[in-house]
Short mmCIF file of C-alpha atoms in Angstrom, two decimals:
data_model
loop_
_atom_site.label_atom_id
_atom_site.label_comp_id
_atom_site.label_asym_id
_atom_site.label_seq_id
_atom_site.Cartn_x
_atom_site.Cartn_y
_atom_site.Cartn_z
CA MET O 238 89.01 76.72 104.18
CA GLU O 239 85.79 79.32 102.32
CA PHE O 240 84.98 82.69 103.11
CA ASP O 241 82.10 84.53 100.93
CA VAL O 242 85.31 86.85 100.46
CA VAL O 243 89.55 86.72 100.77
CA ILE O 244 91.64 90.04 99.90
CA VAL O 245 95.06 89.34 98.58
CA GLY O 246 97.41 92.16 100.66
CA ALA O 247 97.21 94.63 103.66
CA GLY O 248 97.73 97.28 101.50
CA PRO O 249 95.50 100.86 101.66
CA ALA O 250 93.44 98.81 98.88
CA GLY O 251 93.61 95.90 100.86
CA LEU O 252 92.57 96.76 103.79
CA SER O 253 90.18 99.81 102.62
CA THR O 254 88.54 96.98 100.46
CA ALA O 255 88.59 94.53 103.24
CA CYS O 256 87.69 97.42 106.58
CA ARG O 257 84.64 99.73 103.93
CA LEU O 258 83.32 96.05 103.11
CA MET O 259 82.07 95.13 106.38
CA GLN O 260 80.83 98.54 107.62
CA LEU O 261 78.60 97.56 104.29
CA ALA O 262 77.52 94.50 105.36
CA GLN O 263 77.38 95.75 108.90
CA GLU O 264 74.80 98.43 107.82
CA LYS O 265 72.65 95.39 106.23
CA GLU O 266 73.15 93.11 109.01
CA GLN O 267 73.95 91.03 106.41
CA GLU O 268 77.41 88.27 107.86
CA LEU O 269 80.68 88.29 106.19
CA MET O 270 83.46 85.68 105.39
CA VAL O 271 85.92 88.12 105.04
CA CYS O 272 90.44 87.43 104.89
CA VAL O 273 93.10 89.14 104.22
CA VAL O 274 96.03 87.80 104.03
CA GLU O 275 99.87 89.48 103.63
CA LYS O 276 102.71 87.52 102.25
CA GLY O 277 104.13 89.91 104.46
CA SER O 278 105.43 88.41 108.72
CA GLU O 279 103.28 91.59 109.78
CA VAL O 280 101.20 94.27 108.05
CA GLY O 281 103.07 96.25 106.69
CA ALA O 282 106.21 94.75 106.96
CA HIS O 283 106.75 94.70 102.40
CA ILE O 284 104.76 98.63 102.67
CA LEU O 285 107.09 101.40 101.41
CA SER O 286 105.42 104.73 100.18
CA GLY O 287 107.80 108.71 101.06
CA ALA O 288 104.83 109.49 102.03
CA VAL O 289 102.83 112.85 101.20
CA PHE O 290 99.05 111.55 102.11
CA GLU O 291 95.68 112.95 100.69
CA THR O 292 92.78 111.99 103.20
CA ARG O 293 90.17 111.91 100.40
CA ALA O 294 89.51 108.07 100.95
CA LEU O 295 90.22 107.90 104.52
CA ASP O 296 88.23 110.15 105.61
CA GLU O 297 84.63 108.29 103.54
CA LEU O 298 86.04 105.38 105.28
CA PHE O 299 86.59 106.58 108.59
CA PRO O 300 85.60 110.36 109.00
CA ASP O 301 86.78 110.28 112.24
CA TRP O 302 89.46 109.35 111.75
CA GLN O 303 91.44 111.83 114.20
CA ALA O 304 89.74 110.85 117.27
CA MET O 305 90.12 106.91 115.90
CA GLY O 306 93.78 107.50 116.79
CA ALA O 307 94.67 106.65 113.25
CA PRO O 308 98.81 107.70 112.92
CA LEU O 309 99.06 110.57 110.49
CA ASN O 310 100.38 113.84 112.73
CA THR O 311 102.00 116.18 110.85
CA PRO O 312 100.66 118.06 108.45
CA VAL O 313 102.19 120.16 105.86
CA LYS O 314 103.29 123.07 106.16
CA GLU O 315 105.35 124.30 102.94
CA ASP O 316 106.14 122.50 99.76
CA HIS O 317 109.79 123.66 98.41
CA ILE O 318 110.33 122.55 94.96
CA TYR O 319 113.77 122.61 93.41
CA TYR O 320 115.18 121.61 89.33
CA LEU O 321 118.93 120.72 89.97
CA ARG O 322 121.03 121.82 87.19
CA ASP O 323 124.15 120.18 88.12
CA GLU O 324 125.46 118.27 91.49
CA GLN O 325 126.39 121.73 92.97
CA LYS O 326 123.40 124.34 91.76
CA SER O 327 120.05 124.60 91.29
CA ASN O 328 116.87 126.46 90.69
CA LYS O 329 114.19 127.08 93.70
CA LEU O 330 110.20 127.26 91.87
CA PRO O 331 108.27 129.34 92.54
CA ASN O 332 104.35 127.06 93.20
CA SER O 333 102.83 129.53 90.22
CA ILE O 334 105.17 128.02 87.75
CA THR O 335 104.86 123.94 89.42
CA PRO O 336 102.17 121.63 88.10
CA LYS O 337 99.56 122.14 90.64
CA THR O 338 99.30 119.03 92.26
CA MET O 339 102.56 118.88 93.08
CA HIS O 340 101.00 121.57 96.55
CA ASN O 341 100.46 119.52 98.99
CA ASP O 342 97.33 121.54 101.69
CA GLY O 343 95.64 119.73 103.44
CA ASN O 344 98.19 116.58 103.99
CA TYR O 345 100.36 114.80 105.75
CA ILE O 346 103.75 113.57 106.22
CA VAL O 347 102.78 109.90 107.49
CA SER O 348 104.40 106.65 107.25
CA MET O 349 101.89 103.79 105.47
CA GLY O 350 103.69 101.06 106.49
CA ASN O 351 102.31 102.36 110.09
CA VAL O 352 98.86 102.93 108.56
CA CYS O 353 98.88 100.64 107.46
CA ARG O 354 99.23 97.82 110.57
CA TRP O 355 96.12 100.89 112.21
CA LEU O 356 93.63 99.97 109.13
CA ALA O 357 94.00 96.43 109.84
CA GLU O 358 93.56 96.66 113.75
CA GLN O 359 89.99 98.86 112.53
CA ALA O 360 90.05 95.65 110.03
CA GLU O 361 90.26 92.98 113.10
CA ALA O 362 87.74 95.25 115.06
CA LEU O 363 85.10 94.63 112.38
CA GLY O 364 85.69 90.76 111.78
CA VAL O 365 88.09 91.00 108.96
CA GLU O 366 90.28 87.86 109.40
CA VAL O 367 93.64 88.86 108.55
CA PHE O 368 96.99 86.09 108.11
CA PRO O 369 100.34 88.51 108.03
CA GLY O 370 103.10 85.75 106.53
CA PHE O 371 101.36 83.74 104.43
CA ALA O 372 101.80 83.99 100.60
CA ALA O 373 99.28 83.76 98.03
CA ALA O 374 101.14 82.10 95.42
CA GLN O 375 98.43 80.13 92.83
CA VAL O 376 95.33 81.58 92.26
CA ILE O 377 91.83 79.18 92.29
CA TYR O 378 89.90 78.70 88.48
CA ASN O 379 86.15 77.50 88.42
CA ASP O 380 85.36 74.63 86.26
CA ASP O 381 83.84 77.71 84.36
CA GLY O 382 87.38 79.07 83.75
CA SER O 383 86.11 81.72 87.31
CA VAL O 384 88.10 82.55 90.20
CA GLY O 385 86.87 81.26 93.38
CA GLY O 386 90.15 81.99 95.28
CA VAL O 387 93.39 81.18 95.95
CA ILE O 388 96.00 78.88 97.77
CA THR O 389 98.57 80.06 99.65
CA GLY O 390 102.40 78.85 99.23
CA ASP O 391 103.37 75.62 100.27
CA MET O 392 106.22 76.08 103.47
CA GLY O 393 108.63 73.74 104.12
CA ILE O 394 110.01 72.68 100.93
CA ASP O 395 114.01 73.17 99.89
CA HIS O 396 116.05 74.09 97.39
CA ASN O 397 115.68 71.06 95.34
CA GLY O 398 111.82 70.94 95.86
CA ASN O 399 112.14 67.69 98.91
CA HIS O 400 110.27 68.03 101.73
CA LYS O 401 112.02 69.34 105.03
CA ASP O 402 111.03 67.79 108.30
CA SER O 403 109.05 71.40 108.56
CA TYR O 404 106.81 70.95 105.67
CA MET O 405 103.01 72.36 106.11
CA PRO O 406 101.30 72.03 102.13
CA GLY O 407 99.85 75.63 101.41
CA MET O 408 95.71 76.63 102.24
CA GLU O 409 93.21 76.08 99.65
CA LEU O 410 91.24 79.47 100.99
CA ARG O 411 88.39 79.42 98.13
CA ALA O 412 85.83 82.32 98.45
CA LYS O 413 82.71 83.75 96.11
CA TYR O 414 84.85 86.62 94.95
CA THR O 415 88.37 87.24 95.49
CA VAL O 416 89.82 90.39 95.08
CA PHE O 417 93.75 91.02 94.22
CA ALA O 418 95.68 94.27 96.07
CA GLU O 419 99.53 92.95 95.29
CA GLY O 420 100.80 96.58 95.15
CA CYS O 421 102.75 97.38 91.75
CA ARG O 422 103.33 94.18 89.10
CA GLY O 423 101.54 91.99 91.30
CA HIS O 424 102.55 87.94 90.48
CA LEU O 425 99.27 87.38 90.61
CA GLY O 426 96.97 90.27 89.25
CA LYS O 427 100.15 90.23 86.32
CA GLU O 428 99.04 86.47 85.54
CA LEU O 429 94.29 87.01 85.43
CA ILE O 430 95.76 91.18 83.50
CA ALA O 431 97.17 88.33 80.76
CA LYS O 432 95.03 85.82 80.95
CA PHE O 433 91.72 86.94 80.89
CA ASP O 434 94.03 90.34 78.35
CA LEU O 435 92.40 92.36 80.56
CA ASP O 436 94.67 95.23 79.02
CA LYS O 437 93.54 94.89 75.74
CA ASP O 438 93.17 98.26 74.27
CA LYS O 439 96.00 99.88 76.16
CA ALA O 440 98.48 102.05 76.64
CA PRO O 441 100.97 99.03 78.65
CA GLN O 442 101.97 100.32 82.30
CA HIS O 443 105.05 101.79 82.80
CA TYR O 444 106.99 101.51 86.17
CA GLY O 445 109.57 103.80 88.27
CA LEU O 446 111.59 102.38 90.88
CA GLY O 447 110.70 104.29 93.92
CA PHE O 448 114.34 104.20 96.61
CA LYS O 449 113.21 105.30 100.14
CA GLU O 450 115.74 106.53 103.09
CA ILE O 451 114.89 107.25 106.49
CA TRP O 452 117.46 109.59 108.45
CA ASP O 453 117.29 111.02 111.98
CA ILE O 454 119.15 114.48 111.83
CA ASP O 455 120.71 117.46 113.66
CA PRO O 456 116.94 119.12 115.39
CA SER O 457 118.68 122.29 114.61
CA LYS O 458 118.09 121.02 110.94
CA HIS O 459 114.85 119.84 110.64
CA GLN O 460 111.71 121.76 109.73
CA GLU O 461 109.00 119.70 110.85
CA GLY O 462 106.39 119.29 107.76
CA LEU O 463 108.66 120.79 105.82
CA VAL O 464 108.16 118.87 101.60
CA VAL O 465 111.32 119.34 99.04
CA HIS O 466 110.21 118.17 95.13
CA SER O 467 112.93 118.10 92.71
CA ALA O 468 113.69 117.15 89.22
CA GLY O 469 117.00 117.55 87.22
CA TRP O 470 120.20 116.34 87.68
CA PRO O 471 121.63 113.35 88.17
CA LEU O 472 119.63 111.58 86.28
CA THR O 473 120.27 112.86 83.03
CA GLU O 474 120.34 109.21 80.96
CA ALA O 475 116.69 109.15 83.07
CA SER O 476 113.24 110.78 84.16
CA GLY O 477 112.57 110.69 87.67
CA GLY O 478 113.09 113.11 91.29
CA SER O 479 113.47 113.25 94.28
CA TYR O 480 112.20 113.71 97.71
CA LEU O 481 112.66 115.11 101.32
CA TYR O 482 109.96 114.93 103.46
CA HIS O 483 110.35 116.12 107.13
CA GLY O 484 108.41 113.62 109.24
CA GLU O 485 108.12 113.35 113.25
CA ASN O 486 111.19 112.64 115.40
CA ASN O 487 113.66 114.99 114.14
CA GLN O 488 113.18 112.26 111.19
CA VAL O 489 112.78 112.78 107.54
CA PHE O 490 112.34 110.04 104.75
CA VAL O 491 114.58 111.03 101.74
CA GLY O 492 114.49 109.44 98.01
CA LEU O 493 114.29 109.16 94.53
CA ILE O 494 112.31 107.93 91.62
CA VAL O 495 114.34 106.60 88.59
CA ASP O 496 112.36 105.93 85.31
CA LEU O 497 112.14 102.43 84.15
CA HIS O 498 111.75 104.01 80.44
CA TYR O 499 115.44 104.89 80.72
CA SER O 500 117.81 102.90 77.92
CA ASN O 501 121.06 103.25 79.34
CA PRO O 502 121.77 99.90 80.58
CA HIS O 503 125.34 101.41 81.94
CA LEU O 504 122.71 103.39 84.25
CA SER O 505 122.40 101.86 88.00
CA PRO O 506 119.09 103.40 89.89
CA PHE O 507 120.39 102.59 93.29
CA ASP O 508 123.80 104.75 91.94
CA GLU O 509 121.77 108.08 91.00
CA PHE O 510 119.76 108.02 94.78
CA GLN O 511 123.67 107.56 96.47
CA ARG O 512 125.02 110.45 94.96
CA MET O 513 121.91 111.94 94.63
CA LYS O 514 122.12 113.12 98.17
CA HIS O 515 125.81 115.16 97.95
CA HIS O 516 123.24 118.11 96.14
CA PRO O 517 122.93 120.53 98.50
CA VAL O 518 119.48 120.15 98.62
CA PHE O 519 119.64 117.57 100.18
CA LYS O 520 123.12 117.66 102.04
CA GLN O 521 122.71 120.36 103.78
CA TYR O 522 119.67 118.21 106.11
CA LEU O 523 121.66 114.63 105.97
CA GLU O 524 125.22 115.64 107.24
CA GLY O 525 125.42 115.17 110.60
CA GLY O 526 122.89 112.67 110.98
CA LYS O 527 122.42 108.75 110.84
CA ARG O 528 120.52 106.55 108.48
CA VAL O 529 118.46 104.27 109.90
CA SER O 530 115.81 102.38 107.36
CA TYR O 531 116.20 101.98 103.41
CA GLY O 532 114.43 100.81 101.49
CA ALA O 533 113.27 99.79 96.98
CA ARG O 534 109.74 99.08 95.10
CA ALA O 535 108.34 99.83 91.95
CA ILE O 536 105.85 101.95 91.88
CA ALA O 537 103.18 101.03 88.14
CA LYS O 538 103.11 104.95 87.07
CA GLY O 539 101.00 104.69 83.49
CA GLY O 540 98.39 105.48 85.39
CA PHE O 541 93.80 106.88 83.43
CA ASN O 542 95.86 104.88 79.83
CA SER O 543 96.96 102.11 81.10
CA LEU O 544 94.04 100.81 83.54
CA PRO O 545 93.22 97.85 82.61
CA LYS O 546 89.31 96.35 82.87
CA MET O 547 89.52 95.46 87.63
CA THR O 548 87.31 92.68 87.24
CA LEU O 549 86.58 89.80 85.94
CA PRO O 550 84.43 86.24 86.28
CA GLY O 551 85.09 86.56 90.29
CA ALA O 552 87.72 89.02 91.34
CA ILE O 553 88.56 92.46 91.19
CA ILE O 554 91.21 93.85 91.07
CA VAL O 555 92.00 96.61 92.81
CA GLY O 556 94.83 99.88 93.88
CA CYS O 557 98.12 99.72 92.62
CA ASP O 558 98.18 95.47 91.50
CA ALA O 559 95.39 97.25 88.65
CA GLY O 560 97.81 100.94 88.20
CA THR O 561 95.72 103.49 89.91
CA LEU O 562 98.39 105.74 90.97
CA ASN O 563 98.08 109.58 90.04
CA PHE O 564 101.58 110.51 88.82
CA ALA O 565 100.66 113.87 88.63
CA LYS O 566 100.41 114.51 92.71
CA ILE O 567 103.10 111.22 92.94
CA LYS O 568 100.80 109.77 95.13
CA GLY O 569 98.76 106.96 95.31
CA ASN O 570 97.14 105.52 98.60
CA HIS O 571 94.36 107.65 98.05
CA THR O 572 93.98 106.15 94.59
CA ALA O 573 94.04 102.91 96.21
CA MET O 574 91.45 102.77 99.29
CA LYS O 575 89.28 104.49 96.93
CA SER O 576 89.36 102.06 94.25
CA GLY O 577 89.27 100.14 97.48
CA LEU O 578 85.96 101.47 98.87
CA LEU O 579 84.26 101.00 95.38
CA ALA O 580 85.21 97.52 95.66
CA ALA O 581 83.32 96.52 98.49
CA GLU O 582 80.47 98.90 97.33
CA THR O 583 80.00 96.56 94.82
CA LEU O 584 80.92 93.60 96.90
CA ILE O 585 77.91 93.55 99.02
CA GLU O 586 75.72 94.71 96.59
CA ALA O 587 76.37 90.92 94.59
CA LEU O 588 76.56 88.59 97.60
CA SER O 589 73.48 90.50 98.60
CA ALA O 590 71.47 89.50 95.58
CA ASP O 591 73.85 85.68 94.28
CA GLU O 592 75.01 82.89 96.67
CA GLN O 593 76.90 81.88 93.78
CA GLY O 594 79.65 85.05 93.67
CA GLY O 595 81.98 83.86 90.76
CA LYS O 596 80.63 86.62 87.69
CA ASP O 597 82.24 89.29 86.28
CA LEU O 598 81.22 92.65 88.47
CA ILE O 599 81.17 95.09 85.48
CA ILE O 600 79.22 97.13 87.85
CA TYR O 601 82.94 98.05 89.71
CA THR O 602 83.21 99.81 85.89
CA ASP O 603 79.96 102.19 85.77
CA ARG O 604 81.23 103.14 89.21
CA PHE O 605 84.62 103.69 88.62
CA LYS O 606 83.71 105.63 85.85
CA THR O 607 81.02 107.86 88.65
CA SER O 608 84.08 108.57 91.07
CA TRP O 609 86.49 110.80 91.58
CA LEU O 610 88.93 108.76 91.37
CA TYR O 611 87.57 108.41 87.86
CA ASP O 612 88.02 112.27 87.47
CA GLU O 613 91.83 112.56 88.84
CA LEU O 614 93.07 110.29 86.97
CA PHE O 615 91.37 111.14 83.81
CA LYS O 616 93.01 114.94 84.06
CA ALA O 617 96.83 113.04 85.49
CA ARG O 618 95.81 111.27 81.87
CA ASN O 619 98.69 113.28 80.19
CA PHE O 620 101.99 114.32 82.70
CA GLY O 621 104.12 110.59 82.74
CA ALA O 622 103.25 110.21 78.79
CA ALA O 623 104.87 114.65 79.16
CA LEU O 624 107.51 112.95 80.53
CA HIS O 625 108.49 110.23 78.19
CA LYS O 626 108.35 112.32 75.05
CA PHE O 627 109.41 116.30 75.88
CA GLY O 628 111.49 115.31 78.29
CA THR O 629 111.86 116.18 81.61
CA PHE O 630 112.41 120.58 81.87
CA MET O 631 109.73 120.75 78.52
CA GLY O 632 107.43 118.51 79.83
CA GLY O 633 106.80 119.67 82.62
CA ALA O 634 106.55 123.05 80.73
CA TYR O 635 104.11 121.22 79.87
CA ASN O 636 102.61 119.15 82.63
CA THR O 637 102.70 123.22 84.62
CA LEU O 638 99.95 124.82 81.57
CA GLU O 639 97.73 121.96 81.23
CA GLN O 640 97.83 120.72 84.69
CA ASN O 641 97.12 124.29 86.32
CA ILE O 642 95.69 125.85 83.17
CA PHE O 643 93.55 123.40 81.61
CA ASN O 644 93.03 121.69 84.85
CA GLY O 645 93.96 118.42 83.29
CA ASN O 646 91.80 118.78 80.27
CA MET O 647 93.18 118.83 77.18
CA PHE O 648 91.01 117.76 74.42
CA PHE O 649 93.77 114.52 73.26
CA ASN O 650 95.61 111.92 74.97
CA ILE O 651 99.48 112.24 74.76
CA ALA O 652 99.95 108.90 72.80
CA ASP O 653 102.33 105.85 75.09
CA ASN O 654 102.54 103.16 74.04
CA GLY O 655 106.52 101.90 74.41
CA LYS O 656 106.82 99.17 76.42
CA ASP O 657 109.96 99.71 79.75
CA HIS O 658 111.57 95.98 78.89
CA GLU O 659 111.78 97.60 74.89
CA GLN O 660 113.82 100.91 75.68
CA LEU O 661 117.55 99.81 76.77
CA LYS O 662 119.40 100.13 73.68
CA LEU O 663 123.16 97.87 73.01
CA ALA O 664 126.03 98.21 75.81
CA LYS O 665 127.98 99.25 73.34
CA ASP O 666 126.36 101.74 71.79
CA SER O 667 126.13 103.70 75.26
CA VAL O 668 127.89 106.02 77.13
CA LYS O 669 129.38 104.58 80.21
CA ILE O 670 128.60 105.81 83.66
CA ASN O 671 131.90 106.12 85.68
CA TYR O 672 129.90 107.12 89.46
CA PRO O 673 131.69 108.71 92.30
CA LYS O 674 132.30 105.33 95.10
CA TYR O 675 130.66 105.88 98.42
CA ASP O 676 132.01 107.75 101.54
CA GLY O 677 130.00 106.17 104.09
CA VAL O 678 128.52 109.55 104.95
CA LEU O 679 125.55 110.59 102.61
CA SER O 680 126.12 107.08 100.37
CA PHE O 681 126.80 103.69 100.85
CA ASP O 682 126.89 100.37 99.54
CA LYS O 683 124.16 98.16 97.94
CA LEU O 684 124.70 95.10 100.92
CA SER O 685 124.98 97.52 103.61
CA SER O 686 121.69 99.39 102.74
CA VAL O 687 120.22 95.67 102.10
CA PHE O 688 121.26 94.96 105.78
CA LEU O 689 118.89 98.52 106.96
CA SER O 690 115.09 96.82 104.71
CA ASN O 691 115.70 93.88 107.76
CA THR O 692 115.51 91.29 104.67
CA ASN O 693 115.16 87.91 105.30
CA HIS O 694 114.24 84.72 103.44
CA GLU O 695 114.73 81.44 104.76
CA GLU O 696 117.46 80.54 102.27
CA ASP O 697 117.35 77.05 101.18
CA GLN O 698 113.89 77.17 99.70
CA PRO O 699 113.36 77.32 96.67
CA CYS O 700 114.72 80.11 94.36
CA HIS O 701 111.71 82.83 93.87
CA LEU O 702 113.29 84.69 91.34
CA GLN O 703 113.02 82.03 88.17
CA LEU O 704 114.42 81.84 84.97
CA LYS O 705 112.35 80.98 81.80
CA ASP O 706 115.91 80.44 79.89
CA SER O 707 118.86 79.86 81.90
CA ALA O 708 121.10 80.49 79.34
CA VAL O 709 119.80 84.29 77.99
CA PRO O 710 120.74 86.28 80.79
CA ILE O 711 125.01 85.56 79.42
CA THR O 712 124.25 84.77 75.92
CA VAL O 713 122.00 87.58 75.41
CA ASN O 714 121.18 90.01 78.36
CA LEU O 715 125.87 90.12 78.87
CA ALA O 716 126.90 90.01 75.40
CA LEU O 717 124.21 92.85 74.46
CA TYR O 718 123.38 94.65 77.35
CA ASP O 719 126.16 93.99 79.99
CA GLU O 720 123.15 92.34 81.58
CA PRO O 721 121.89 95.05 83.18
CA ALA O 722 120.62 93.60 85.93
CA GLN O 723 123.78 94.44 87.98
CA ARG O 724 122.94 97.70 88.16
CA TYR O 725 118.90 97.84 88.10
CA CYS O 726 118.10 94.84 90.80
CA PRO O 727 118.63 98.11 93.97
CA ALA O 728 119.49 95.14 96.45
CA GLY O 729 122.73 93.45 95.47
CA VAL O 730 120.10 90.09 94.36
CA TYR O 731 121.81 89.73 90.16
CA GLU O 732 126.06 89.29 90.07
CA ILE O 733 128.27 87.61 86.90
CA ILE O 734 130.13 85.27 88.11
CA ASP O 735 133.59 83.88 87.14
CA THR O 736 133.17 80.21 87.18
CA GLU O 737 136.41 77.75 87.36
CA GLY O 738 136.31 76.93 84.23
CA GLY O 739 137.29 80.90 83.07
CA GLU O 740 133.21 81.10 81.99
CA LYS O 741 130.62 83.88 82.86
CA ALA O 742 127.37 83.26 84.89
CA LEU O 743 124.81 84.74 86.67
CA GLN O 744 124.31 83.94 90.26
CA ILE O 745 121.38 84.98 91.76
CA ASN O 746 121.70 86.32 95.89
CA ALA O 747 117.77 85.58 96.22
CA GLN O 748 118.22 85.66 100.25
CA ASN O 749 118.70 89.40 99.72
CA CYS O 750 116.10 90.66 97.41
CA VAL O 751 113.37 93.46 98.64
CA HIS O 752 110.63 92.78 97.18
CA CYS O 753 110.89 95.96 94.58
CA LYS O 754 110.10 94.48 91.56
CA THR O 755 112.73 95.14 89.41
CA CYS O 756 113.77 92.10 87.82
CA ASP O 757 110.53 91.63 86.94
CA ILE O 758 109.96 94.37 84.92
CA LYS O 759 112.95 95.89 83.44
CA ASP O 760 114.70 92.26 81.90
CA PRO O 761 114.85 93.45 78.62
CA THR O 762 114.43 89.83 76.90
CA GLN O 763 111.29 89.02 80.25
CA ASN O 764 113.65 86.28 80.75
CA ILE O 765 112.39 87.01 85.15
CA GLN O 766 109.03 85.85 86.20
CA TRP O 767 109.42 87.13 90.28
CA VAL O 768 106.49 84.96 91.64
CA VAL O 769 106.31 84.41 95.73
CA PRO O 770 109.21 82.98 98.11
CA GLU O 771 107.96 82.02 101.39
CA GLY O 772 105.66 83.50 103.81
CA SER O 773 106.94 86.04 106.11
CA GLY O 774 110.31 85.79 103.83
CA GLY O 775 112.09 90.13 102.04
CA PRO O 776 112.00 92.83 104.40
CA ASN O 777 110.66 93.76 107.08
CA TYR O 778 110.23 97.50 107.61
CA PRO O 779 109.40 98.88 110.94
CA ASN O 780 107.44 102.29 109.77
CA MET O 781 108.57 103.12 105.86
#
């Protein structure tokens, strides 16, 4: 199938690209064939975000979004920010001594899954073809080396690589230009950044692992529009922060972001999240409530200094695939959308002037540099690096100074050149962490959590978590780091088991995978390669 533009990923960046591209085509009375491929079973199935949403990019895309019925129903009414001193004590911080980027006046508490479903409806109404359940598995390269589209994954292949009765080969989706909007650590974006050396002379990308649960809580405890953020405990061995947002219908969204720059291999991000909920700041709302959904996803938090060149021959990389999240705000949806709008403006210009495609549209970089997106990310460039360099408390103080007094315009960059996967110390040199048992009331085990994510994969298929060397998990990772994959994976995918011969082995429970990408990021030997499973596999988040 041939298109003018193929967009990989039906998240905020990809769908904004599609919508704006068709709007501009209609203005120019130009016919375009545009498709969006999405590996989730439906649009929104793989979308996970806090989320407090800033409408700046949406205002540009659909100025009358309220009249159009966009699912933004809960304006933020109040911000509470805490420093958690220990498992019981906390200090509520006045807004004057917290970074102004953490203030949320004018923003909305939303389900980004539902926002993306709405954006997909607008895209289809504009003439975009949206194909959920099809995973973009390979990049098509033209004879001159430019990107010519993507190939979707084969369906109906068993775990040995044989064709089953249900076999269906992947489709070639050829395009003059391809937009990669896969989200954080997209596997094709990762390939393109490496192949075209797009991150040359840039700081390495940095990541966090974000957890989210949705709870139905006692109506008497619910305060619609309240936003709670915290830093400090339980993350004594890592930086990061927690949140609790009061949405509509007596629901709260609660979660924790754990910086994957941590060094103790015994740390379990999942267990840090579970014990966090016992702190009085969170327990006061959750006690007596019911957990109804769970999920986890990595976020790209390196920001401005880690941004790769976002164009290459025949393609543009947008949103979190490139790393446009503003970590100072802990927000990446409006920035992802803006990167998509800039891509659409660049593409319509190129398609109007050139019927062949395949060019490196470097004018996108010029558009980016003159946009509010560039300005916003530049002002936030030191935020994550300061936390790495100075720690949570002093780094937070520095960020308050830089954002509130200097408006993000300090005259220097803080270097942050250590790669996340290189930070782990040896297990024998690290303190073991004794996590409390789950009580089944506020804290829960991984398997019951994964159950709430509605994760499902066709079991008889090739494993999408590929080991470059099958011996490394035991001979290196277990021997030196007590195989941290057992703990950093939030879904119980990786287990060390005893074989019948009495030896240790790594068991990969790929059917549990929630597509968070943490293993691809944090494995100390970079031995795990995450690739797409069959289309529609993975979590099925209803309204995350």
